[in-house]
Coordinates of C-alpha atoms in Angstrom, one line a residue:
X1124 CA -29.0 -4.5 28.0
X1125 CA -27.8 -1.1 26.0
X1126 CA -26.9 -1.3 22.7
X1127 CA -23.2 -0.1 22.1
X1128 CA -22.9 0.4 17.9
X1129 CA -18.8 0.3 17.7
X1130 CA -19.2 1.9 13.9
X1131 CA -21.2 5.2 15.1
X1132 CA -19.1 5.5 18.3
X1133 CA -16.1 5.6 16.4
X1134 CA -17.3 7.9 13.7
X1135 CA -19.0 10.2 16.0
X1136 CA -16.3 10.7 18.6
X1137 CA -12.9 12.5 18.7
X1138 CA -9.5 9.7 18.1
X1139 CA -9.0 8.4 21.7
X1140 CA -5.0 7.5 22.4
X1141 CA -5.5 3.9 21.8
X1142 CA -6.6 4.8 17.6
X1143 CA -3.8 7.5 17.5
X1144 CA -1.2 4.6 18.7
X1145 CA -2.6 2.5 16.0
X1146 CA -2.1 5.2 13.3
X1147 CA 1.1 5.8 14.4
X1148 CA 2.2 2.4 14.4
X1149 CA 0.2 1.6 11.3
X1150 CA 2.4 4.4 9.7
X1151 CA 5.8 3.0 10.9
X1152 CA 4.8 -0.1 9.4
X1153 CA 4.1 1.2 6.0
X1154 CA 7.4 3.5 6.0
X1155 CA 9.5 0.5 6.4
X1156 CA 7.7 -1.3 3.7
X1157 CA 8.1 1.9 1.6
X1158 CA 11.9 1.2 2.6
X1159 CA 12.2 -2.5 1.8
X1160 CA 10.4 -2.4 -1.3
X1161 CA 12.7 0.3 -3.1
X1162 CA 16.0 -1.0 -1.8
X1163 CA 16.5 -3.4 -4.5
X1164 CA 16.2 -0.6 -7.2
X1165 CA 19.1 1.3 -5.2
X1166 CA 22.0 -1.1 -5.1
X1167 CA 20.7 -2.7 -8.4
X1168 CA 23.4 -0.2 -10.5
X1169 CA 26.1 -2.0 -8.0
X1170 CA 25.1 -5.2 -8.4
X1171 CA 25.5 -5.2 -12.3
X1172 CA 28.9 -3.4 -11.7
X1173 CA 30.4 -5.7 -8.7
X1174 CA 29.0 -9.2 -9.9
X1175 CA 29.3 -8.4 -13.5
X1176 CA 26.0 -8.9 -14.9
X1177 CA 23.7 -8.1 -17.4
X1178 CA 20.5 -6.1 -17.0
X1179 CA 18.6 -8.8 -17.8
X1180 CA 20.3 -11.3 -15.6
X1181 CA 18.8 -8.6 -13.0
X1182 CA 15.8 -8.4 -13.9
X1183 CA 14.6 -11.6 -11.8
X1184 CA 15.7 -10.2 -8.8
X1185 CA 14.0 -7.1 -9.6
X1186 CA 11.0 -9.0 -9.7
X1187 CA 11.5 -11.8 -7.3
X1188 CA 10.0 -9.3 -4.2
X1189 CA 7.2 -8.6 -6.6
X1190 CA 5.9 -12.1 -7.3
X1191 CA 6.3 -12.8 -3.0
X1192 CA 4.3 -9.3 -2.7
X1193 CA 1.6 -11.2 -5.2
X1194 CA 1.1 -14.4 -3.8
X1195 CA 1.4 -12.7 -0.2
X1196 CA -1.3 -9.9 -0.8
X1197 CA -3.4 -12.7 -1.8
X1198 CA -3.3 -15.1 0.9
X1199 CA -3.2 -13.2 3.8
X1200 CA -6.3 -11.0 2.8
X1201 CA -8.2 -14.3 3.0
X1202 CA -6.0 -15.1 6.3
X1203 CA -6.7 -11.9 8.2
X1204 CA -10.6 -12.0 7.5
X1205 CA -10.7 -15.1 9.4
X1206 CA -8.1 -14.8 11.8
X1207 CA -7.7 -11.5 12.3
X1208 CA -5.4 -8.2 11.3
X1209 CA -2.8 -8.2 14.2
X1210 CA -1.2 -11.2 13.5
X1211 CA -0.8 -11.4 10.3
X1212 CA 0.6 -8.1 10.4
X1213 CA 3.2 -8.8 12.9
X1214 CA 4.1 -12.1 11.7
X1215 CA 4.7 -10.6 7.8
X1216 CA 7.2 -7.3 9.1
X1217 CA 8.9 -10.2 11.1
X1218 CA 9.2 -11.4 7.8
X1219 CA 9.9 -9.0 5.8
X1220 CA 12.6 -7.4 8.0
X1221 CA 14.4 -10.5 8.2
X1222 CA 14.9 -11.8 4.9
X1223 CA 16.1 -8.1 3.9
X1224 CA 18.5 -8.6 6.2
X1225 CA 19.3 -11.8 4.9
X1226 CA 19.8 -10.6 1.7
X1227 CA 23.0 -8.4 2.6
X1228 CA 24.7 -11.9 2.2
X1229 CA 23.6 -13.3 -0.8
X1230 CA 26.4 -14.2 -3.1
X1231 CA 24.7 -14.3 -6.3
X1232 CA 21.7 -13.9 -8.2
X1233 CA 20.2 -16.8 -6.9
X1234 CA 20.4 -16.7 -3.3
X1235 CA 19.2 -12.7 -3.6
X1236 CA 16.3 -14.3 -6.0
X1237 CA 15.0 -16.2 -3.2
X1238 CA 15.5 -13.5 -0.3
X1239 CA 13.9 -11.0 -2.1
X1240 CA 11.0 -13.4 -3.5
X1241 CA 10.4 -14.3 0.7
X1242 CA 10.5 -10.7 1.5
X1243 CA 7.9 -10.0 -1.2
X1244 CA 6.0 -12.4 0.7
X1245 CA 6.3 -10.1 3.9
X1246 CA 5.5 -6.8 2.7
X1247 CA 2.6 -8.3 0.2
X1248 CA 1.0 -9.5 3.3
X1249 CA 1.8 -6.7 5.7
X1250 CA 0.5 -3.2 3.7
X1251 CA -3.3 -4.2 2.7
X1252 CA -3.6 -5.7 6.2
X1253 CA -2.4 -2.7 8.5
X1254 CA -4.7 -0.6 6.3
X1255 CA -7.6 -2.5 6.8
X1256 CA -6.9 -2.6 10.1
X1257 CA -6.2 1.0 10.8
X1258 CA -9.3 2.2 8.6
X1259 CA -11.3 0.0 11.1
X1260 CA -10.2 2.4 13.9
X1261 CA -10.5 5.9 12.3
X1262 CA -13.7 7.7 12.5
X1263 CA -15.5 7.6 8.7
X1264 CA -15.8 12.2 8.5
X1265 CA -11.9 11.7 7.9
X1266 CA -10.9 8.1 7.3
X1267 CA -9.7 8.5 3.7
X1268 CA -7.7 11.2 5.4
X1269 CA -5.7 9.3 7.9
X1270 CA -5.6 6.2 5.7
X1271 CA -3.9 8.2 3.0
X1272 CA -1.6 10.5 5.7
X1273 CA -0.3 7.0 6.9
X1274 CA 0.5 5.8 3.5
X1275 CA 2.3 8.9 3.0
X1276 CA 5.1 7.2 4.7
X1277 CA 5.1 4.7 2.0
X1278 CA 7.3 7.0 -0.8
X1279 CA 8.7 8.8 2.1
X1280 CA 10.4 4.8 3.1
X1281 CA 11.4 5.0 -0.6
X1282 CA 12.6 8.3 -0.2
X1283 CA 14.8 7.5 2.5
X1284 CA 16.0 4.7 1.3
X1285 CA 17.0 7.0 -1.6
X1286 CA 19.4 9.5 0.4
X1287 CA 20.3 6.2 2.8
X1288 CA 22.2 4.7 -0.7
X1289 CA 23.7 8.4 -1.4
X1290 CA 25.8 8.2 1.6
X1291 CA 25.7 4.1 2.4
X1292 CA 26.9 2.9 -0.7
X1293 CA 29.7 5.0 -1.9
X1294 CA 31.2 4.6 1.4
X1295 CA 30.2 1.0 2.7
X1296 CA 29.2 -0.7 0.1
X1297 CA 25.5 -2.8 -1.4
X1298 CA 25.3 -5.2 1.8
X1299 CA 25.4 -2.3 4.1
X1300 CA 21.9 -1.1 2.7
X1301 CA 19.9 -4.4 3.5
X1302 CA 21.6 -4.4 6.8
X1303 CA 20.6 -1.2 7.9
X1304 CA 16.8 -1.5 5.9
X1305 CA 16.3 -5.1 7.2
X1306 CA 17.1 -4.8 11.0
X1307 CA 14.7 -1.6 11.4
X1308 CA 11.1 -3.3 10.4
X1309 CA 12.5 -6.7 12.1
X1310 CA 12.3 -4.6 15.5
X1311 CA 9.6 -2.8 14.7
X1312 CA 7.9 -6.6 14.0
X1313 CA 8.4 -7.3 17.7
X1314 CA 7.2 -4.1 18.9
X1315 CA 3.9 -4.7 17.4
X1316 CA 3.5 -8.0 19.2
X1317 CA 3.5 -6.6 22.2
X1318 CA 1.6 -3.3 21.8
X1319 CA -0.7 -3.6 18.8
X1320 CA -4.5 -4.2 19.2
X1321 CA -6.9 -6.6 17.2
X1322 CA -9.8 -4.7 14.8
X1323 CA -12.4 -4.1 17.4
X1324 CA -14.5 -4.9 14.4
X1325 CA -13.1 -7.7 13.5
X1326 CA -13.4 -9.6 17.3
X1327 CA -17.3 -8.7 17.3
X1328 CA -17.6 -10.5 13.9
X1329 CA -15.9 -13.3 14.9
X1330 CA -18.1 -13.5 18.2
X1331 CA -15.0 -12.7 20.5
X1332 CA -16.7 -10.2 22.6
X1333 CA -14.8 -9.9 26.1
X1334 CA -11.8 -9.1 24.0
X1335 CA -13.6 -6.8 21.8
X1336 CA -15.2 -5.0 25.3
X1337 CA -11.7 -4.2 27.0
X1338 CA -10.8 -2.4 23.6
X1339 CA -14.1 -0.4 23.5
X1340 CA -13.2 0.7 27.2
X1341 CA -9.9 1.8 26.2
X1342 CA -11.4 3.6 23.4
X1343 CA -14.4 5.3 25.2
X1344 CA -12.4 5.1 28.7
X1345 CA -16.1 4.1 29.9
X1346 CA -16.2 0.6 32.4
X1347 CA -20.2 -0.1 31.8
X1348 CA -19.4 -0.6 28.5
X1349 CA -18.3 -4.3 29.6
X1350 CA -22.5 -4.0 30.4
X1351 CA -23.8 -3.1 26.7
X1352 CA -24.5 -5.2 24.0
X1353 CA -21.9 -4.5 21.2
X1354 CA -23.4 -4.0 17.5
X1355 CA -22.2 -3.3 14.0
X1356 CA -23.5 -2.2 10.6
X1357 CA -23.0 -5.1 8.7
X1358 CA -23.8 -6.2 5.0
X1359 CA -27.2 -7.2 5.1
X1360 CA -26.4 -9.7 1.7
X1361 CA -23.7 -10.8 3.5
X1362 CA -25.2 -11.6 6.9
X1363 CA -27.8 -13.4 4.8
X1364 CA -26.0 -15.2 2.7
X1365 CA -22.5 -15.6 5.3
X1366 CA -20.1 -15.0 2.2
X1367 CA -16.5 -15.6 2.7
X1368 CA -14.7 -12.3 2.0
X1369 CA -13.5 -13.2 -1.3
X1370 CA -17.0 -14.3 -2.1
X1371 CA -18.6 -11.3 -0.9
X1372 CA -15.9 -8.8 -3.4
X1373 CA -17.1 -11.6 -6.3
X1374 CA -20.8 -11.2 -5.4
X1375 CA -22.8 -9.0 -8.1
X1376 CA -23.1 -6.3 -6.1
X1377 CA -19.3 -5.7 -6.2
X1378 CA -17.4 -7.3 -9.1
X1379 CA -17.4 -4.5 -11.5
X1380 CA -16.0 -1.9 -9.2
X1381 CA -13.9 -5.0 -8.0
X1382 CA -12.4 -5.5 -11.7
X1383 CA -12.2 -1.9 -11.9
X1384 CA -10.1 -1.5 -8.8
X1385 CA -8.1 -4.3 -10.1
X1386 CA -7.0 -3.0 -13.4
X1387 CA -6.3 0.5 -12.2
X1388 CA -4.1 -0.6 -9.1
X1389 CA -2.4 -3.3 -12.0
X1390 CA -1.4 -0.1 -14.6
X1391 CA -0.7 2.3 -12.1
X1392 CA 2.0 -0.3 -10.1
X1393 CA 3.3 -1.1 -13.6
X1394 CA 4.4 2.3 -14.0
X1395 CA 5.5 2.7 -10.3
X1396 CA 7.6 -0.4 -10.1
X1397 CA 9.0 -0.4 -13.1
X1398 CA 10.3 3.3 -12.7
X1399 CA 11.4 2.8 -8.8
X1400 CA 13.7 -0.2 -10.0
X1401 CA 14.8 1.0 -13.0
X1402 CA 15.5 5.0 -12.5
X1403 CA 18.5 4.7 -11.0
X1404 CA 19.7 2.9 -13.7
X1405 CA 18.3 4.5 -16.6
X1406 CA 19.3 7.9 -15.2
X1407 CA 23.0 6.3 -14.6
X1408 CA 23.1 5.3 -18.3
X1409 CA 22.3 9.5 -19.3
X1410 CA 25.3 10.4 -17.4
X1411 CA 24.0 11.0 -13.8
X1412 CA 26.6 10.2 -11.1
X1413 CA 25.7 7.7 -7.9
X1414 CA 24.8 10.6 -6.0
X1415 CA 22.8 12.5 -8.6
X1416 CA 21.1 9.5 -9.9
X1417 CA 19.9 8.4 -5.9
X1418 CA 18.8 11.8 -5.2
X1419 CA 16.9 12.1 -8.6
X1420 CA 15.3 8.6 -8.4
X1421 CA 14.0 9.4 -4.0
X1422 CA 12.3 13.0 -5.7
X1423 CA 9.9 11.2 -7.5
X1424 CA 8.4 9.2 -4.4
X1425 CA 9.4 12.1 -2.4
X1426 CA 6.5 13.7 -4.5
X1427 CA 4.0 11.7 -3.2
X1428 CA 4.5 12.0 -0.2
X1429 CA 2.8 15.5 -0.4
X1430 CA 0.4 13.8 -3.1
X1431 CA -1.2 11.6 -0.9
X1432 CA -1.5 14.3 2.0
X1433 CA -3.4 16.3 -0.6
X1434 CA -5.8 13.9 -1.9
X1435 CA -6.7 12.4 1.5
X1436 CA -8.2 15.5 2.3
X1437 CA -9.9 15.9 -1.3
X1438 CA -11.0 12.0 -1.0
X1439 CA -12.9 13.4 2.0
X1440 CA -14.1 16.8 0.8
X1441 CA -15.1 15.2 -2.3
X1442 CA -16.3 12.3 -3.9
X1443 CA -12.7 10.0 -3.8
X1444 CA -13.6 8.2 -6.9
X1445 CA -13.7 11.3 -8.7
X1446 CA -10.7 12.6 -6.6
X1447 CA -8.8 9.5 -7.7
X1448 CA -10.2 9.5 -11.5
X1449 CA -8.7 13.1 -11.8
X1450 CA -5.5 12.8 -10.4
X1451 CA -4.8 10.1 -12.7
X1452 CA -5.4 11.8 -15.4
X1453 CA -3.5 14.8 -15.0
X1454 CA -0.8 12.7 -13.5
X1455 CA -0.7 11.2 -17.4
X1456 CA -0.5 15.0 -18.2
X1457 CA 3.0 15.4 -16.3
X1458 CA 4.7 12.5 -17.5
X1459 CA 3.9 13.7 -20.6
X1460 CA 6.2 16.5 -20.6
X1461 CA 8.7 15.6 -17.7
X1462 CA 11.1 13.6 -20.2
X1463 CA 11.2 17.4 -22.5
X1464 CA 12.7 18.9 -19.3
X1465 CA 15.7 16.2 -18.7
X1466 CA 18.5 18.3 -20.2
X1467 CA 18.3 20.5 -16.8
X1468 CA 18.7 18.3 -13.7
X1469 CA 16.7 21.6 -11.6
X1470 CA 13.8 21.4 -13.8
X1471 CA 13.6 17.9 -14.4
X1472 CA 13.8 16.9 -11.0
X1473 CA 10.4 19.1 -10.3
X1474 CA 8.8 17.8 -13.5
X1475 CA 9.9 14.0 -11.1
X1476 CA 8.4 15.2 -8.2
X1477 CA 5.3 16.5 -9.7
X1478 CA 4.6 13.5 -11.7
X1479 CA 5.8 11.0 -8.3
X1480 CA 2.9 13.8 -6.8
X1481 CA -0.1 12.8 -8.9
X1482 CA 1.0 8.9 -9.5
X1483 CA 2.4 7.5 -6.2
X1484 CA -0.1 9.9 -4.6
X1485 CA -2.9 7.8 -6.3
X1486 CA -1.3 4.7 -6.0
X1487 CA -1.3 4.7 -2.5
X1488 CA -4.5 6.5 -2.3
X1489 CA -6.2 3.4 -3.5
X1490 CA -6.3 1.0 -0.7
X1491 CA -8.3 4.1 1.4
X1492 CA -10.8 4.1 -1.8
X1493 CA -11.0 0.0 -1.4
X1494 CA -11.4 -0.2 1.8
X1495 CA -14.3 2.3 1.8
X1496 CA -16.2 -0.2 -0.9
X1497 CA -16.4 -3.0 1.5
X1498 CA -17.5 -3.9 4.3
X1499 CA -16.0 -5.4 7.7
X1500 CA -16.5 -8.9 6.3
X1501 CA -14.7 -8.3 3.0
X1502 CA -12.7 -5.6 3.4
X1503 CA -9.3 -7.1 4.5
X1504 CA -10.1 -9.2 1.2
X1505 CA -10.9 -6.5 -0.8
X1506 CA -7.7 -4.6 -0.3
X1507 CA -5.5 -7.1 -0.2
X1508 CA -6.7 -8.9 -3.5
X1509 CA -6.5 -5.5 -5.4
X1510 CA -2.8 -5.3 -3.7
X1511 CA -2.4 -9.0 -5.0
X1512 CA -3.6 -8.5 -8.8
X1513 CA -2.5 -5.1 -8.9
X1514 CA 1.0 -7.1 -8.1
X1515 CA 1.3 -8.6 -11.5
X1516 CA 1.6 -5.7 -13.0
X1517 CA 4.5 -4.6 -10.7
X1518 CA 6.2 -7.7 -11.5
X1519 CA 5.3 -6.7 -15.5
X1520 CA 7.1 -3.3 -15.1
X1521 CA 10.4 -4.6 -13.2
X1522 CA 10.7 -7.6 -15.9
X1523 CA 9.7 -5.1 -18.4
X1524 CA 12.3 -2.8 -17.5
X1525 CA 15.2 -4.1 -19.4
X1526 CA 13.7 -4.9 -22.5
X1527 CA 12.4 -1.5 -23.0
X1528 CA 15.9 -0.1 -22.2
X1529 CA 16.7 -2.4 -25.3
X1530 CA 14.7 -0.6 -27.0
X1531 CA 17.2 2.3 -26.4
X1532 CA 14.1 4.9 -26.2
X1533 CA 14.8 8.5 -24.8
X1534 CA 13.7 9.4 -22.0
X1535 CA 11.1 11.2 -23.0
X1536 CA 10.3 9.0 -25.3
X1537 CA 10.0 6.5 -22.2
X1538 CA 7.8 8.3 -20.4
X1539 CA 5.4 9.0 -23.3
X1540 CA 5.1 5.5 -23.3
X1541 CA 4.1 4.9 -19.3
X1542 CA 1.3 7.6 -19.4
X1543 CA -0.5 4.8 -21.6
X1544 CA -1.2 3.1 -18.7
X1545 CA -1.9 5.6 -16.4
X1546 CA -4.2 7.1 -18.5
X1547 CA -6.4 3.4 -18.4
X1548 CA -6.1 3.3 -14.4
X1549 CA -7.6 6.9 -14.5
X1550 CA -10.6 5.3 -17.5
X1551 CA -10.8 2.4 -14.7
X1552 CA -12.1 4.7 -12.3
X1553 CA -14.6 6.3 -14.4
X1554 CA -16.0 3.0 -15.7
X1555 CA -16.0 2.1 -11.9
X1556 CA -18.4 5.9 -10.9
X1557 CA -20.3 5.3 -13.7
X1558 CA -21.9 1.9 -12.4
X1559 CA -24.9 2.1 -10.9
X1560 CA -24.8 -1.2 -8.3
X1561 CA -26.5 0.0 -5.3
X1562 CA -23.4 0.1 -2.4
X1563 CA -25.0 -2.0 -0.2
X1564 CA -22.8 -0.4 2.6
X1565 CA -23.5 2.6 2.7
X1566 CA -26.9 1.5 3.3
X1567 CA -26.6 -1.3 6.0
X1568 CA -28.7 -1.7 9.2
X1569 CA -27.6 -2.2 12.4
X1570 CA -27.5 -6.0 13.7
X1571 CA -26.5 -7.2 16.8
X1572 CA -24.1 -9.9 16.6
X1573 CA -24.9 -13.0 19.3

């Protein structure tokens, strides 16, 4: 019987339709997480003006989706290595989508504390997993690429969400915003039950070859491939040893760059989250109206959207460590200076979108450079536990948020403060490309999997 290796086909051979539709859908599913998570920080100046609260008071809910996203990322990383990408996927934008649309009735603090900590639990699970699963299916020349194009749509959900609230909220009012952000990725959740495939990886690892053989024919559009013998490169340690995945990103051979991956993705969503749900307010407070202060806050993931274009196709022209090191760096550089330009809204608003460029742009850059330091038996692991811990620090920066306000800081003065930890995610990196543990995946063999 002919060998068929799934992982040299793939790389070698232009997309077929079947990996374009799981890009595309991979991408809607990321844009509405994009959209979900940055809601809360839109209506979160109506909420303290219609229920009469204090920013602290807030601050929970802020941070009720983060600690869902945490415990989420966590779980279903271990979940999807065992039982596979698809459902996990489809079962958490279910999710997701309809406890956002729940939360357009909440009548207090509490019952929007809860919602929001249950849609956490959705979009934790649902972003690591779709991008292990779609990495699975693009060709390795320009993987980092398409993994990053795709999570383009992440601050581009944000974005939208942004310009949504301009119009929604002045007009219609809070509620209207989860309706409208809650009901799209609920639909969307059914349409990937019924269209979106299984890792073919995944079903060859877990010995489920007939199903794993109809994919491969849809890929290749070749029927004697039901004939061949389907093999992967696969962790030699790990086919020794038979690690679970989060054994295998705890092994020696990984747990530095592991801890490395950890603490930049925890300072670098710090800064994100705590910016994405406290701008609008902060920008509010400096004398920005509801319109100006919506439109301000969407540049600054707006910027990334063209970040992480860019540095998916640096990641794969050059070494994406080093890519990702560097952008963190200089995107320490822009905040910076951005708060010196705030007294002119034209030139502050670039100084946002250059700054949401290099940050965002990294941040979701990094489940691309995770998922390339795994292999198939960790991977889904991999990124989701670095989604997971990097998770605490989002929940730091939204329950952070209005204690620094406290603080009554400037704003440039703020943001002198936030390149502290950008700056460590970028030193993260460079402790991480300056270890010298052998990638063992790069160097697999080829073993056929009975």
């Amino acid at each position: 019987m002919n060998n068929l290796n799934v992982q040299d086909y793939i790389d070698n051979h232009k997309m077929s339709k079947l990996q374009l539709m799981v890009f595309i859908l991979g991408t809607l599913v990321i844009f509405m997480d994009g959209l979900d998570s940055g809601v809360i920080g839109f209506v979160a100046p109506s909420l303290l003006q219609e229920w009469g609260i204090s920013k602290s008071q807030l601050a929970p809910v802020l941070s009720g989706s983060l600690v869902g996203m945490a415990i989420g990322a966590l779980v279903a990383g271990a979940l999807a290595d065992k039982f596979g990408r698809k459902w996990i996927v489809c079962l958490s934008t279910l999710l997701f989508g309809g406890f956002t649309l729940l939360s357009a009735y909440a009548t207090g603090v509490t019952d929007l504390f809860i919602y929001r900590f249950i849609t956490g639990l959705g979009l934790g699970a649902a972003m690591p997993n779709i991008a292990t699963l779609v990495s699975e299916y693009m060709p390795k020349r320009n993987r980092a690429k398409m993994v990053n194009f795709m999570f383009c749509a992440f601050p581009l959900g944000i974005t939208m969400g942004g310009l949504l609230s301009a119009k929604v909220i002045p007009s219609a009012g809070w509620s209207y915003m989860f309706i409208y952000c809650g009901m799209l990725p609920f639909l969307l959740g059914l349409l990937l039950i019924a269209i979106l495939p299984e890792s073919v990886q995944f079903l060859i690892n877990q010995d489920k070859m007939k199903a794993a053989k109809r994919l491969m024919i849809k890929i290749t559009g070749d029927s004697s491939v039901s004939e061949k013998q389907l093999i992967l490169p696969v962790l030699e340690k790990a086919s020794k040893d038979n690690k679970s995945g989060v054994s295998l990103i705890l092994s020696p051979a990984y747990r530095f760059n592991t801890f490395m991956l950890w603490l930049c993705c925890f300072m670098s969503l710090l800064v994100f989250y705590l910016l994405t749900s406290w701008m609008p307010v902060m920008l509010k407070q400096i004398g920005f109206t509801v319109e100006q202060y919506s439109l301000l806050a969407s540049v600054f993931p707006f910027g990334g959207v063209f970040g992480t274009a860019i540095i998916g196709y640096m990641m794969d022209k050059f070494k994406p460590n080093k890519t990702l090191m560097i952008t963190y760096f200089i995107s320490a550089l822009l905040f910076a200076v951005s708060g010196l330009f705030s007294g002119n809204i034209i030139l502050f608003g670039l100084a946002i979108f250059l700054s949401g460029a290099g940050l965002v742009g990294a941040q979701s850059s990094l489940p691309a450079l995770t998922a390339i330091n795994y292999p198939v038996q960790g991977r889904a692991s991999g990124v989701s536990w670095m989604h997971g811990i990097g998770r605490t620090g989002a929940i730091c920066g939204a329950m952070f948020g209005a204690p620094i306000l406290a603080l009554n800081l400037s704003f440039t003065g703020l943001l002198l403060l936030l390149a502290i930890p950008i700056v460590i995610s970028g030193v993260a990196l460079w402790l991480k490309d300056r270890n010298k543990t052998v990638d063992v995946y790069d160097n697999s063999e080829n073993v056929v999997i009975q």
